[in-house]
Amino acid sequence: MKIVNKIKNIIIVFCCFSLIAVSNIDIHAQKKQTTTTKKAPAKKQTTTTKKAPAKKQTTKKKTPTKNTPPNSHIFLQDTLLSSGISYKQLITTINGVKHKVNIIQVDLNNSKAEVSVIKGGNNVVELETLTNLLSNSKVDTSQKEIVAGVNANFWKGGTNYPMGPTVIDGEIAEMRAYKKWTSTFFNEDGEPFMGFFNIQGEMITKNGSYRIPISDVNHRKDSNGVICYNRFSGDTIPYINSKKVKELMIGSMDNLFVSGEIVDSTESVEASVLQNESILEAERASKSEYFLDKIVLRYIDTPAVNTFIRCKVENITSGSVGMPDFGCIISIGKDTEKENLPDIGEIVNLHFWTNQHESEVFINAVCGPPRLVRDGIARPETSEEDIYRKKFINPALPRTAIGYNKNKTKLFLVAVPGSNKQDGTIGASLFQLADIMEYIGCYNAHNLDGGGSTNMVIGEQNVINPAASRKLSVGIAAIKLKIEKQTKLQRRKKPGT
């Protein structure tokens, strides 16, 4: 028995040593593996941490991360303005910051609602307050009613031209892209498309044999190039700013009164009319446009982008030319070859097309930087659109934006007013505006002109700042249709006669 017990003890001791040895190997292997795991991803993780989130640094720096209540909102107003169009006013709390948010929401599937772009003064260089801009629009009131709207494009100081592509009811008010700014284009069904858009144009003559490039729309830089002028360039080409003429007229009439040439009221009226006409003609003659040949076209087809518009040549002349009621004027620069130009009575094609989504026929477009939400992710794309001014990006300012949901059934026109001590809300930085647009349901969104331009009109009421309404270049309106939307036209993808 003693011998047996000794053998058992030897076996137990041997087994214990074996287990300890095996255990030590596993621990070593585990340590080795842990070391490898830490080494391999370590550099990768460090690189990712420094590079990937870098673009969101402003958002994260300014957003509280500790003890921040969950994002929420309180409705102050939720009103159905008409079928498919509603107005919502709410206070959002996002990342611990309160904002008052005004929303015009349009159901894009509703056959009694649509969105349209409106031009201030119905002229490319004119400005109007948003209330006047909407009430003075050329919308056919027998079929449509504007129920709400917001401001849209930025514009250039001095000339007042809108910045970025602007399309209104199929006609181009502003053709030029600006930097890489984001635009929203609407097709014939009202479906929105967001991105960087560039427009090109041409006139096709001699039964499709010749294509004459169109350099610009409603602008002439010098006496070269072919320019298309439409109803947004004025009633006469060359267009003379009526305000400038009025100033000249006042000066002229003052001189007449001083010299004592005015005898009675009838004579003064006749004198003022003659003086007005002479000043207009003198102003036109001073422009290079005056002496260039102009082709007067009458539209056969309704204008649109990404289709061919048949037009009939009504006249070819120079000097002062009146704008046709349903047509445009093609101004021929000095550098253009004359032999390919059309004859009076000829059918030509105007063709304007975009750099993307060319299969879509577009009839409305607005522009404004930067992109705020792309594919559901909130991040202002400031550097991509060449925007670096901190005074534009970071302050809590009044802001305006446009966006739509993922399946493009809802359009959101949003206005955030400035700071208000009474309710504790503030304006928005671009990063906060991006968060707001994402929060309310935007899959894609971009900024519009803001600051003192931020405005929203519901009916005839200015809900942002009635006392200090700034004049604007472009607005975008939510429209009630008195007759249901018609089936879209069959647009031609080839020149026609």
mmCIF file of C-alpha atoms in Angstrom, residues 26 28 51 53 75 112 138 178 190 211-212 247 268 290 298 322 337 389 414 446 454 466 468:
data_model
loop_
_atom_site.group_PDB
_atom_site.id
_atom_site.type_symbol
_atom_site.label_atom_id
_atom_site.label_comp_id
_atom_site.label_asym_id
_atom_site.label_seq_id
_atom_site.Cartn_x
_atom_site.Cartn_y
_atom_site.Cartn_z
ATOM 1 C CA ASP A 26 -1.376 29.704 -22.919
ATOM 2 C CA HIS A 28 2.415 33.559 -22.939
ATOM 3 C CA LYS A 51 -7.607 62.341 -39.881
ATOM 4 C CA PRO A 53 -13.004 63.051 -37.603
ATOM 5 C CA PHE A 75 -44.329 72.582 -31.296
ATOM 6 C CA LYS A 112 -52.585 70.355 -55.429
ATOM 7 C CA LYS A 138 -46.138 86.642 -62.536
ATOM 8 C CA TYR A 178 -20.469 80.406 -58.833
ATOM 9 C CA GLY A 190 -41.365 68.974 -58.788
ATOM 10 C CA ARG A 211 -24.688 74.796 -83.501
ATOM 11 C CA ILE A 212 -23.875 78.276 -82.249
ATOM 12 C CA GLU A 247 -32.432 110.137 -61.239
ATOM 13 C CA SER A 268 -44.276 120.036 -68.368
ATOM 14 C CA TYR A 290 -26.965 98.757 -78.911
ATOM 15 C CA ARG A 298 -40.854 83.563 -80.471
ATOM 16 C CA GLY A 322 -38.454 95.198 -77.575
ATOM 17 C CA GLU A 337 -19.541 84.106 -88.016
ATOM 18 C CA ARG A 389 -14.786 83.139 -43.515
ATOM 19 C CA VAL A 414 -36.539 76.497 -43.152
ATOM 20 C CA HIS A 446 -28.094 73.279 -48.330
ATOM 21 C CA THR A 454 -33.527 85.556 -43.697
ATOM 22 C CA PRO A 466 -41.575 92.398 -40.229
ATOM 23 C CA ALA A 468 -36.681 95.213 -40.842
#
